[in-house]
Coordinates of C-alpha atoms and ligand atoms in Angstrom, one line a residue:
X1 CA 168.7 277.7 -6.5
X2 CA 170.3 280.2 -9.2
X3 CA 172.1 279.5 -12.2
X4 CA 175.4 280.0 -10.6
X5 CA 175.5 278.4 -8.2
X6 CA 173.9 275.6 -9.9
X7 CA 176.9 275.4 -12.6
X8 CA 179.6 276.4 -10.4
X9 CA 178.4 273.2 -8.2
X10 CA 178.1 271.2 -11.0
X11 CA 181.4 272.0 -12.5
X12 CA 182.9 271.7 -8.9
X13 CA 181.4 268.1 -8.4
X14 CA 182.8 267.1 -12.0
X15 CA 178.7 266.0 -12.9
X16 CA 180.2 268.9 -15.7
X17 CA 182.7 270.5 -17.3
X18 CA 183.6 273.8 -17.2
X19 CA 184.7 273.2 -21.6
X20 CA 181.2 271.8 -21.8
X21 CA 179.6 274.6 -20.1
X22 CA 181.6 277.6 -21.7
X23 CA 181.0 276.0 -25.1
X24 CA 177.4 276.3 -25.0
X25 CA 177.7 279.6 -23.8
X26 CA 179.5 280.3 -27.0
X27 CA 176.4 279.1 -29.0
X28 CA 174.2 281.0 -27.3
X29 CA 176.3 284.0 -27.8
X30 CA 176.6 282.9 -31.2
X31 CA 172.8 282.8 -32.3
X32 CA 171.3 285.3 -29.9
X33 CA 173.8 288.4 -29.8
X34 CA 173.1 289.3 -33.4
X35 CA 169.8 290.3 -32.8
X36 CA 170.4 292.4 -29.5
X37 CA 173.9 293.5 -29.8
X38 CA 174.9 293.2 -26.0
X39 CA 178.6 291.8 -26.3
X40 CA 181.7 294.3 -27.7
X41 CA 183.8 291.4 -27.9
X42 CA 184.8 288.0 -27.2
X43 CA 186.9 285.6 -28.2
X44 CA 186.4 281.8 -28.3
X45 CA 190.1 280.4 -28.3
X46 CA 191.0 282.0 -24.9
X47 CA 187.4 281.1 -23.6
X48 CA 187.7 277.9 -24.0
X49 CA 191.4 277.4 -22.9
X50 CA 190.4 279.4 -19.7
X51 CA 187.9 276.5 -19.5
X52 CA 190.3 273.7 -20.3
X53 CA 192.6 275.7 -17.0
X54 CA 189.8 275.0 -14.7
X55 CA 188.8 271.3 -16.0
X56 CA 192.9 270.2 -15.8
X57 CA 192.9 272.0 -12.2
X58 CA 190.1 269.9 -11.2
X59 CA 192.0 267.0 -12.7
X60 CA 194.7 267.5 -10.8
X61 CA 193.2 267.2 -7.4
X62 CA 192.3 270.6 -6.4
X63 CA 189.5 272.3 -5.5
X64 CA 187.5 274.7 -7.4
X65 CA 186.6 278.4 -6.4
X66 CA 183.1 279.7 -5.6
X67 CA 182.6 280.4 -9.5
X68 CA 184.1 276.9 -11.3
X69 CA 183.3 277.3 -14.7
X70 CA 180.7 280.0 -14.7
X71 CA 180.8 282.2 -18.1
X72 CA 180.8 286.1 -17.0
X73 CA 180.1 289.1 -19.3
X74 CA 182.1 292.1 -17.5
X75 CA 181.1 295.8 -19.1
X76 CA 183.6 297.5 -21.3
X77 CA 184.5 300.7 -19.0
X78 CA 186.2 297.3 -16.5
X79 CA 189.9 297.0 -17.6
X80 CA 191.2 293.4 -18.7
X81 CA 194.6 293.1 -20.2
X82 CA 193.3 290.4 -22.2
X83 CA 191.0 292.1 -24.3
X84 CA 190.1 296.1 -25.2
X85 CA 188.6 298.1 -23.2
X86 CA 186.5 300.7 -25.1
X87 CA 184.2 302.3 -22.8
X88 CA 182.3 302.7 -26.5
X89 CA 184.2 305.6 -27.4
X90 CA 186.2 306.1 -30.1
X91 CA 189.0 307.6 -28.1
X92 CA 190.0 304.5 -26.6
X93 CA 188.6 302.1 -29.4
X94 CA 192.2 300.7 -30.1
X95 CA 193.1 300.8 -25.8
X96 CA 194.2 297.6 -23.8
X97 CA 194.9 297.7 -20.6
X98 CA 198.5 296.9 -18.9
X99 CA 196.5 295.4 -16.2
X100 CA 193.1 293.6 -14.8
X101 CA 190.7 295.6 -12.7
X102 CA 190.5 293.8 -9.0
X103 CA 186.9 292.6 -10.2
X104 CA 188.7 290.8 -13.1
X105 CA 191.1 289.3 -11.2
X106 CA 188.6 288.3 -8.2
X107 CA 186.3 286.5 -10.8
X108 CA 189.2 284.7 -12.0
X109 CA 190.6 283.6 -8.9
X110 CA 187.0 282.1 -8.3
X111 CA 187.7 279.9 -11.4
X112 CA 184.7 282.3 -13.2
X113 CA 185.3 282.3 -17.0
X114 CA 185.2 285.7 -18.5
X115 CA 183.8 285.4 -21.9
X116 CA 183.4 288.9 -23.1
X117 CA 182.6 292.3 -22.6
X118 CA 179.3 294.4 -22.3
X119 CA 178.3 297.3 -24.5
X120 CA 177.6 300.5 -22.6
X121 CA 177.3 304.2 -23.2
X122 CA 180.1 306.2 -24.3
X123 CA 182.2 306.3 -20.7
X124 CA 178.7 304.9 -18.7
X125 CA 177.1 307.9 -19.5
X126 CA 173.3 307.5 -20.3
X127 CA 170.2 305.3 -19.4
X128 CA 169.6 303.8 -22.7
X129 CA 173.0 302.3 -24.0
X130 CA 172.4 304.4 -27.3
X131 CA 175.6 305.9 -27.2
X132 CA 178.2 303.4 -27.7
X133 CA 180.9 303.1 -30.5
X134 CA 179.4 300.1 -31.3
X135 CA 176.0 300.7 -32.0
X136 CA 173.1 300.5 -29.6
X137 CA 171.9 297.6 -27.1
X138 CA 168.6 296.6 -28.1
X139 CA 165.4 295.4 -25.2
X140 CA 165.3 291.6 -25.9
X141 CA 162.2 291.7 -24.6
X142 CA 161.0 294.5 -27.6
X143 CA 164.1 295.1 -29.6
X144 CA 162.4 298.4 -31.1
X145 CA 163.0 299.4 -27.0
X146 CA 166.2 300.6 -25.1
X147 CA 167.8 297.9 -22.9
X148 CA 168.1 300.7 -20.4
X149 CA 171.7 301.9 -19.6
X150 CA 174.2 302.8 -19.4
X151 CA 175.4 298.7 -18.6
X152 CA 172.5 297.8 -20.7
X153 CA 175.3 295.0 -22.9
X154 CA 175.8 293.3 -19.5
X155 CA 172.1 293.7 -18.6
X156 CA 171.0 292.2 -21.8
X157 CA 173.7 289.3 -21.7
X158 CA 171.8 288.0 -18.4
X159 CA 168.1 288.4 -19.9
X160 CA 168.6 286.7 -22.8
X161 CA 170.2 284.0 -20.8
X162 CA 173.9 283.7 -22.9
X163 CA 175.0 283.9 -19.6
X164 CA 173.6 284.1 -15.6
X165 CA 175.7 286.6 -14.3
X166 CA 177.9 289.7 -15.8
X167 CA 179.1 292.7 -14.2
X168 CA 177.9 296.6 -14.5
X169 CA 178.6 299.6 -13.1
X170 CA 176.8 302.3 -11.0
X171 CA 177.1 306.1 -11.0
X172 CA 173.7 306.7 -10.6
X173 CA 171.5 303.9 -11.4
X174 CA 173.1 302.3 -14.4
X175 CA 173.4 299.1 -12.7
X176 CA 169.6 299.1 -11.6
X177 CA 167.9 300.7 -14.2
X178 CA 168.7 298.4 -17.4
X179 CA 167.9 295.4 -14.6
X180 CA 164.5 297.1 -13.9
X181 CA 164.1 297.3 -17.9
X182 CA 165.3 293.7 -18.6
X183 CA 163.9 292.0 -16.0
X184 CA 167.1 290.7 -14.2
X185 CA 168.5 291.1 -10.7
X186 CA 170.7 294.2 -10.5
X187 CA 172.8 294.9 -7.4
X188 CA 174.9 298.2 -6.6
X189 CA 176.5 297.4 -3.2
X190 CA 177.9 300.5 -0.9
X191 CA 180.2 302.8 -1.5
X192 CA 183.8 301.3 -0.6
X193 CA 182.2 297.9 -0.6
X194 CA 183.8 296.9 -4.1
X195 CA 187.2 298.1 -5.2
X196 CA 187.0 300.5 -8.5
X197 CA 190.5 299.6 -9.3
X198 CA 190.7 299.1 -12.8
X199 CA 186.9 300.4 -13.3
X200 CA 187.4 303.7 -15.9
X201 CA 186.5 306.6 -13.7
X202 CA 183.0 308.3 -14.1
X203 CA 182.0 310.3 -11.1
X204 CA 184.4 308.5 -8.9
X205 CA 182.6 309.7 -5.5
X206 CA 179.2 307.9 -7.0
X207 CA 181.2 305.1 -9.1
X208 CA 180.4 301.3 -7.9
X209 CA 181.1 297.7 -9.5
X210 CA 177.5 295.1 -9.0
X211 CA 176.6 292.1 -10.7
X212 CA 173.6 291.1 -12.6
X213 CA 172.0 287.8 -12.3
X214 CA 168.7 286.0 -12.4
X215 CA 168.6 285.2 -9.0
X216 CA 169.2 287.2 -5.5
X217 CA 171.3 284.1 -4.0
X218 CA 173.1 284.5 -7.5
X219 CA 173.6 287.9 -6.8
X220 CA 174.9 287.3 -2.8
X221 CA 177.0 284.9 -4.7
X222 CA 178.7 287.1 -7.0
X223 CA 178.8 290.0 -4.2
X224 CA 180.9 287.5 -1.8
X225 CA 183.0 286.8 -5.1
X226 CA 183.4 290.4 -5.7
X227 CA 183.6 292.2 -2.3
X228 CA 186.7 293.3 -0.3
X229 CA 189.2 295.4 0.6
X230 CA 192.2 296.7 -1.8
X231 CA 194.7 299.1 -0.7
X232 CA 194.8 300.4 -4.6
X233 CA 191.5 302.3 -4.1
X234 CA 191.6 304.3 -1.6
X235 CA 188.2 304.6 -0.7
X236 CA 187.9 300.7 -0.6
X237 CA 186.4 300.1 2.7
X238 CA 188.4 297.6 5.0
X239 CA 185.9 295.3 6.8
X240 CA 185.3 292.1 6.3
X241 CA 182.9 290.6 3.5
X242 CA 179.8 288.7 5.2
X243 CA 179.1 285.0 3.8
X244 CA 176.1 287.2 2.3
X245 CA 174.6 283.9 0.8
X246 CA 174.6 282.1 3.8
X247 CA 172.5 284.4 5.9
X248 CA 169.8 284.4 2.4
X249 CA 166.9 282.9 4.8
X250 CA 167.1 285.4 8.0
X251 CA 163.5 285.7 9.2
X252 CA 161.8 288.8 7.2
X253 CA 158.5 289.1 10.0
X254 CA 159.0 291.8 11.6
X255 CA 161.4 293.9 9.5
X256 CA 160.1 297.4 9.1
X257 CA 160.1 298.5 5.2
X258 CA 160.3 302.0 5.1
X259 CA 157.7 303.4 1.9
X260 CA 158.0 307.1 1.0
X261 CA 154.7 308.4 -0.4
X262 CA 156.7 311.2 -2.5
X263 CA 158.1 308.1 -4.6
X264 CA 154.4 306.9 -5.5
X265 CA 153.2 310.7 -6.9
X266 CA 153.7 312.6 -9.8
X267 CA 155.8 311.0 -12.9
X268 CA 155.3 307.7 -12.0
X269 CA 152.9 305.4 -14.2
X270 CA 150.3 303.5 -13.2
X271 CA 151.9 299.9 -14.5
X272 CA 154.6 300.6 -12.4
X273 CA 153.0 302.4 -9.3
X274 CA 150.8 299.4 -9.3
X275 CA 152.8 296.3 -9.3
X276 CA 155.6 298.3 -6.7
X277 CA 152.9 298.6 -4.4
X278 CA 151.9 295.0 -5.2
X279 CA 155.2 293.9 -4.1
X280 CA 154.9 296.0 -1.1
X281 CA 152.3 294.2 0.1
X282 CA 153.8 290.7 -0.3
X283 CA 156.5 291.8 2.2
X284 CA 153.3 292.9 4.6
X285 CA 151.7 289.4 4.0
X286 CA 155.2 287.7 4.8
X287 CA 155.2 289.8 8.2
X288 CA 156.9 293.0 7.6
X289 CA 155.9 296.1 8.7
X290 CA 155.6 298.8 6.0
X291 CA 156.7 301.9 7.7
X292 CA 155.6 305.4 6.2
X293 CA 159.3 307.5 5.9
X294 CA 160.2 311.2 4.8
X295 CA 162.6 312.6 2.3
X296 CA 162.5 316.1 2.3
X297 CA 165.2 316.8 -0.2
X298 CA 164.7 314.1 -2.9
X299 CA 162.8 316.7 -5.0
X300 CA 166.1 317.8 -5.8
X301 CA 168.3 314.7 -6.1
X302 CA 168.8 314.9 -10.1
X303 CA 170.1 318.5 -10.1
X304 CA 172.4 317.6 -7.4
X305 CA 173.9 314.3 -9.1
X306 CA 174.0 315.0 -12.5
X307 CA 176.2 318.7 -11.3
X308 CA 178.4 316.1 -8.9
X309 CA 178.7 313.6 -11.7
X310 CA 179.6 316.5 -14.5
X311 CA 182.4 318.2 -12.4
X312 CA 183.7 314.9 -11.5
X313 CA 183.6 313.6 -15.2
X314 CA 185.1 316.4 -16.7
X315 CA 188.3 316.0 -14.0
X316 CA 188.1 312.4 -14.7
X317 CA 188.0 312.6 -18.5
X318 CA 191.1 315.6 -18.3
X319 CA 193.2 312.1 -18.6
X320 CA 192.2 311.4 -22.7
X321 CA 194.4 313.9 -24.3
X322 CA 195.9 312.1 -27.1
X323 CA 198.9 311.5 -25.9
X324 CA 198.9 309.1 -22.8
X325 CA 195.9 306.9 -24.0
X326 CA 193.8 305.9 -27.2
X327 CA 192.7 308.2 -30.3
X328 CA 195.1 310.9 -32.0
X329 CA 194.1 313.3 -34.3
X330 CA 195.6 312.6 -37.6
X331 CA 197.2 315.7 -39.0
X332 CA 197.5 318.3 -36.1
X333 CA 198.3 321.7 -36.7
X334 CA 200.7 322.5 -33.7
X335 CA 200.5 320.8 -30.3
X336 CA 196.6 323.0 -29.2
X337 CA 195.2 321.6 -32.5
X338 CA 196.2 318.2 -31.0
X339 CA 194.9 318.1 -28.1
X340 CA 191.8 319.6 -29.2
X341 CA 191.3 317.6 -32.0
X342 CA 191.8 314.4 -30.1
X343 CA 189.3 315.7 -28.2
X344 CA 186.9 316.8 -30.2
X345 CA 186.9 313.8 -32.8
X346 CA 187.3 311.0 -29.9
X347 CA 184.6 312.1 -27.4
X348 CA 180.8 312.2 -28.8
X349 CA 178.4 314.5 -28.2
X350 CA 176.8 313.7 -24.8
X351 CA 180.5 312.7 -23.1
X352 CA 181.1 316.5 -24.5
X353 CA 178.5 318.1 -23.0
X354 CA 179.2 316.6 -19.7
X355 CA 182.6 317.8 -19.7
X356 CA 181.5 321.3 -21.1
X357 CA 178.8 321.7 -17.8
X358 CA 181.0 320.1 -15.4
X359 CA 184.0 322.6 -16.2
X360 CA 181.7 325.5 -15.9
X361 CA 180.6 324.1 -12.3
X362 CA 184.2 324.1 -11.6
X363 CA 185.5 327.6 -12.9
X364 CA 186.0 329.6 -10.5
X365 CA 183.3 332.1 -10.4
X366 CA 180.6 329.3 -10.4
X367 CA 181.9 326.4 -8.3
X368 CA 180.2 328.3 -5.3
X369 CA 176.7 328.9 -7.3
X370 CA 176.9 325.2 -8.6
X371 CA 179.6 322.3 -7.3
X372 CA 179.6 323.5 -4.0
X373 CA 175.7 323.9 -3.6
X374 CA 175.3 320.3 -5.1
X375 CA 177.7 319.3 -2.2
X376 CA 175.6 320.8 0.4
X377 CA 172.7 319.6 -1.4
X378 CA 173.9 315.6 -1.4
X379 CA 174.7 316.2 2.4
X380 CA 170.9 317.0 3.0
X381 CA 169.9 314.2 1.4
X382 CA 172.4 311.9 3.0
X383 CA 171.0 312.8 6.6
X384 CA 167.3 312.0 5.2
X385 CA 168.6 308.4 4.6
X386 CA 170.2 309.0 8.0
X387 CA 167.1 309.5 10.0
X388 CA 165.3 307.2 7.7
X389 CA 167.1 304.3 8.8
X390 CA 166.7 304.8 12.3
X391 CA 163.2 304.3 11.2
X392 CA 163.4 301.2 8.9
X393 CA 165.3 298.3 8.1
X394 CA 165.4 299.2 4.4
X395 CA 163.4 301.5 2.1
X396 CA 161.2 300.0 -0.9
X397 CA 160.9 302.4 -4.2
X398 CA 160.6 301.9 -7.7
X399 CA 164.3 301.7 -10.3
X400 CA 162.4 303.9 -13.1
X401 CA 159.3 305.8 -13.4
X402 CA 158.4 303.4 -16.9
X403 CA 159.2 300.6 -18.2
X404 CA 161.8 300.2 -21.0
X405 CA 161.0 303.1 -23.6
X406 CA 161.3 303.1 -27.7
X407 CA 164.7 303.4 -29.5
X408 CA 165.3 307.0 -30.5
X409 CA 162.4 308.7 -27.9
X410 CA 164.5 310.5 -25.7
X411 CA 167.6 311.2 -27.4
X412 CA 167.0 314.6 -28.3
X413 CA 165.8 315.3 -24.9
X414 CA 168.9 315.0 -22.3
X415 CA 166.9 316.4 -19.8
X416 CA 163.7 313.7 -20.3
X417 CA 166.9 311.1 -20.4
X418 CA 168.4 312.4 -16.8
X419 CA 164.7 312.2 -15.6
X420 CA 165.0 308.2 -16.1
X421 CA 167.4 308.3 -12.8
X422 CA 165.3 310.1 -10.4
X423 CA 164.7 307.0 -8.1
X424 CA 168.7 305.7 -8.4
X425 CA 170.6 308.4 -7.6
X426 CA 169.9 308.6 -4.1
X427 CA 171.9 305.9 -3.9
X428 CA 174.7 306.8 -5.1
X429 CA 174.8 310.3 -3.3
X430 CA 174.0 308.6 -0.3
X431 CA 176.9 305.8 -0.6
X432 CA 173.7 303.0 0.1
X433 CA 173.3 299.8 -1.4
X434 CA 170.4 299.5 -3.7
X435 CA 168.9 295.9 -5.4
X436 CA 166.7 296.2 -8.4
X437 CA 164.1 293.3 -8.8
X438 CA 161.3 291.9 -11.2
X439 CA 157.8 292.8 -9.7
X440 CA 155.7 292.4 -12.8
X441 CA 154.7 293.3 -16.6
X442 CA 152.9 296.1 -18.3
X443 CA 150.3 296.2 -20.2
X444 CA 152.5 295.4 -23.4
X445 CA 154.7 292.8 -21.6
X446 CA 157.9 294.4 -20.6
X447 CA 159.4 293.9 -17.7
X448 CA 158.7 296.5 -13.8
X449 CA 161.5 296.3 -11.4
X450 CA 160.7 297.6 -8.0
X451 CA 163.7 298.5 -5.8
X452 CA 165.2 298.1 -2.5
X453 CA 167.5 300.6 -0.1
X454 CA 169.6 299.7 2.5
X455 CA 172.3 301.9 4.4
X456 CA 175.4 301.8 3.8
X457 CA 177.6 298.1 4.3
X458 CA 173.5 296.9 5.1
X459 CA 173.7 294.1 2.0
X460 CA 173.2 290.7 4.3
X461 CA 170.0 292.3 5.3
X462 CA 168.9 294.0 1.9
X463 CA 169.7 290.6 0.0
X464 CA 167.5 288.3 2.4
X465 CA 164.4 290.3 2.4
X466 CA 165.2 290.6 -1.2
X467 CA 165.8 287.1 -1.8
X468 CA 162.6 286.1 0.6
X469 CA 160.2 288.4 -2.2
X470 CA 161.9 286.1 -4.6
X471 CA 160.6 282.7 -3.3
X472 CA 157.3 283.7 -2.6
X473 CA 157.0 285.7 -6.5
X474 CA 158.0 284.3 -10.1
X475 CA 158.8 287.2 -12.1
X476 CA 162.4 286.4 -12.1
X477 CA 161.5 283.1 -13.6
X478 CA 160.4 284.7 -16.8
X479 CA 162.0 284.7 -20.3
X480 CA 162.1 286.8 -23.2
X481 CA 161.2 284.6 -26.1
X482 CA 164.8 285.0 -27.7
X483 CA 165.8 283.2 -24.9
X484 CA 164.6 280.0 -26.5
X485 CA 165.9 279.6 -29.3
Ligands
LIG501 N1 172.1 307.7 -16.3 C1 173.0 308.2 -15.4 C2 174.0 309.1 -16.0 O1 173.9 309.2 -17.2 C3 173.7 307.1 -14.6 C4 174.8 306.5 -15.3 C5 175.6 305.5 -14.5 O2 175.1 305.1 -13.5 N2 176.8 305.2 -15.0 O3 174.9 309.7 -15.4

């Protein structure tokens, strides 16, 4: 049984309190986040009143939500009104938000407690959580490595155990990758599955809430918590949210697990090609069938996203002018100067050349050459998936093509830094849901993740077989050592 729903039972029995639980969150927090950096901010007096709500609730007779007492880190680009949201950029570094996002106020219906908030790249743009206001998120595992990114604070937060669930985001893998690097359970469910109201808008055709946990029934948990439909996002999908953690133990003989050899060649290194196919065969040995799949287009998956998630960034970030939200430019020379200052002294470099790219895309001129060919392009690979999953039940790839790599080695290099993604963003072109999920160690002991694909709304299905590699493997069980202290 996970964490959560350990602690939420245990909190909902009364064998514990949710003040006792959230307090030793605290002093975990306390003596482990100085040496990783995953938390922007939190703040112990509301924490713990938040915690005294729940116990008095209990008190009084009533019955506890699915979460009692469970601490939850939520990233920084995921609006509460209780605290800042930063994105970690300086152009919102003073901004809090008039209201919750829907996640926000889901968790806290559940009677979750929402201790803090997860460092990120600057708007959730990267795979390494170097770019961030506040300094960079550092591997616990090897804190001379990158956490992964860009929800690498959240991602961090569960591997280092201060707390067994938080909350990322997804545009194109940043949910799975810093999972696959941390070696934590990282889940980005389908498009329209979870509402993005209140999530600050990346690529908002791509753009999905998940949770990260230690455990898959932790994760179904969360999901369930999470999931559902809300008339303020307008691609929120209205059907109803399974009991995903009830349906954890659906036989797994017999389902087909569809393996692309394109996924296994060139990039890929051995650790990892290794202990994926490992993990392949333990679903063969548990009675699936491994099912040999085609995708013609993936070859040109990267160049697709990252000209999607550019045009749609650089509409998206149009909103930061200096005027309706966060940083203004001290002493501007006439109202240009101010919005270009703002600008240009809020936004860092990467978040600049996004918008720079993704406005070319757009001009006219180019939005044939570019945005529009990356449209047809993300069709193409949709209808792969399509004929895929008349073939399989879900598809089994690797989250990264290495393991969690050194502090400072790929940020000169954008290009070797948008290379990290090339087995995530299927996902999020595709609108599927994707789990990432320990499957071993390298040679220097970091954590693999291997991942799983299923179509779109196919999580009950996707989460058992997941869950079912889970009880018959350990990885998930294993800690860094700052975990101990
Ligand atoms: N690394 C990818 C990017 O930089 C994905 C980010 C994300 O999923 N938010 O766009």
């Amino acid at each position: 049984m996970g964490d959560v729903i350990n602690t939420a039972a245990l909190v909902q029995s009364g064998s514990t309190s949710a003040a006792d639980v959230v307090s030793a969150c605290l002093g975990r927090i306390k003596r482990r986040d100085k040496s990783v950096n995953a938390l922007v901010s939190y703040d112990d007096d509301r924490v713990l009143a938040d915690a005294a709500r729940i116990d008095k609730k209990r008190a009084s007779g009533k019955s506890l939500g699915k979460l009692a007492g469970v601490p939850v880190v939520v990233k920084d680009n995921i609006c509460t009104e209780f605290s800042r949201t930063t994105c970690g950029s300086k152009i919102l570094e003073t901004y809090v938000s008039q209201f919750n996002a829907f996640v926000v106020d889901q968790l806290i219906n559940a009677d979750a407690v929402i201790v803090g908030k997860g460092n990120l790249d600057e708007f959730a743009m990267g795979s390494s959580t170097e770019f961030s206001l506040h300094g960079g998120t550092l591997n616990p595992w090897d804190t001379n490595r990158v956490p992964g990114g860009s929800s690498g604070g959240p991602a961090v937060a569960v591997a280092s155990r201060m707390v067994s669930a938080s909350l990322g985001s997804d545009t194109g893998g940043s949910i799975r990758q810093p999972a696959s690097f941390c070696g934590v359970v990282g889940l980005k469910p389908s498009y329209g599955r979870v509402s993005r109201y209140g999530l600050v808008a990346y690529g908002s055709s791509l753009d999905q809430i998940g949770p990260f946990t230690t455990s898959v029934d932790d994760a179904a948990l969360m999901l369930e918590v999470i999931a559902g439909h809300d008339g303020r996002d307008s691609t929120s999908v209205n059907q109803d949210v399974p009991t995903y953690s009830s349906a954890l133990n659906e036989p797994v003989e017999g389902k087909r697990i569809g393996v692309c050899a394109a996924c296994f060649a060139e990039g890929l290194s051995d650790d990892v090609r290794q202990s994926v196919e490992q993990a392949i065969e333990k679903l063969r040995d548990a009675g699936c069938e491994i099912v040999p799949i085609d995708l013609p287009h993936m070859k040109y998956a990267i160049a697709s996203y990252y000209m999607i998630a550019m045009a749609e960034a650089s509409s998206n970030l149009a909103r930061f002018d200096g005027v309706h939200y966060g940083y203004r430019t001290e002493q501007p020379q006439d109202l240009a100067d101010m919005y270009a200052s703002s600008r240009g002294e809020g936004f860092g470099a990467e978040v600049k050349r996004r918008i720079m790219m993704g406005t070319y895309a757009l001009s006219s001129g180019y939005y044939d050459a570019y945005y529009l060919k990356a449209l047809k392009v993300r069709r193409l690979i949709k209808e792969d998936f399509d004929a895929a999953f008349k073939r399989c039940d879900v598809i089994a790839l690797p989250v990264a093509p290495t393991t969690a790599f050194a502090i400072g080695e790929k940020i000169d290099d954008p290009l070797a830094m948008y290379l990290s993604d090339m087995y995530t963003v299927f996902a999020n072109l595709a609108g599927l849901c994707a789990i990432s999920l320990p499957c071993g160690f390298d040679a220097a002991g970091l954590p693999i993740g291997w991942q799983l694909m299923g179509p779109p709304f196919g999580e009950s299905t996707l989460l058992s077989v997941a869950h079912q590699y889970q009880n018959i493997t350990d990885f998930h069980l294993q800690t860094p050592a700052l975990a101990a202290d």
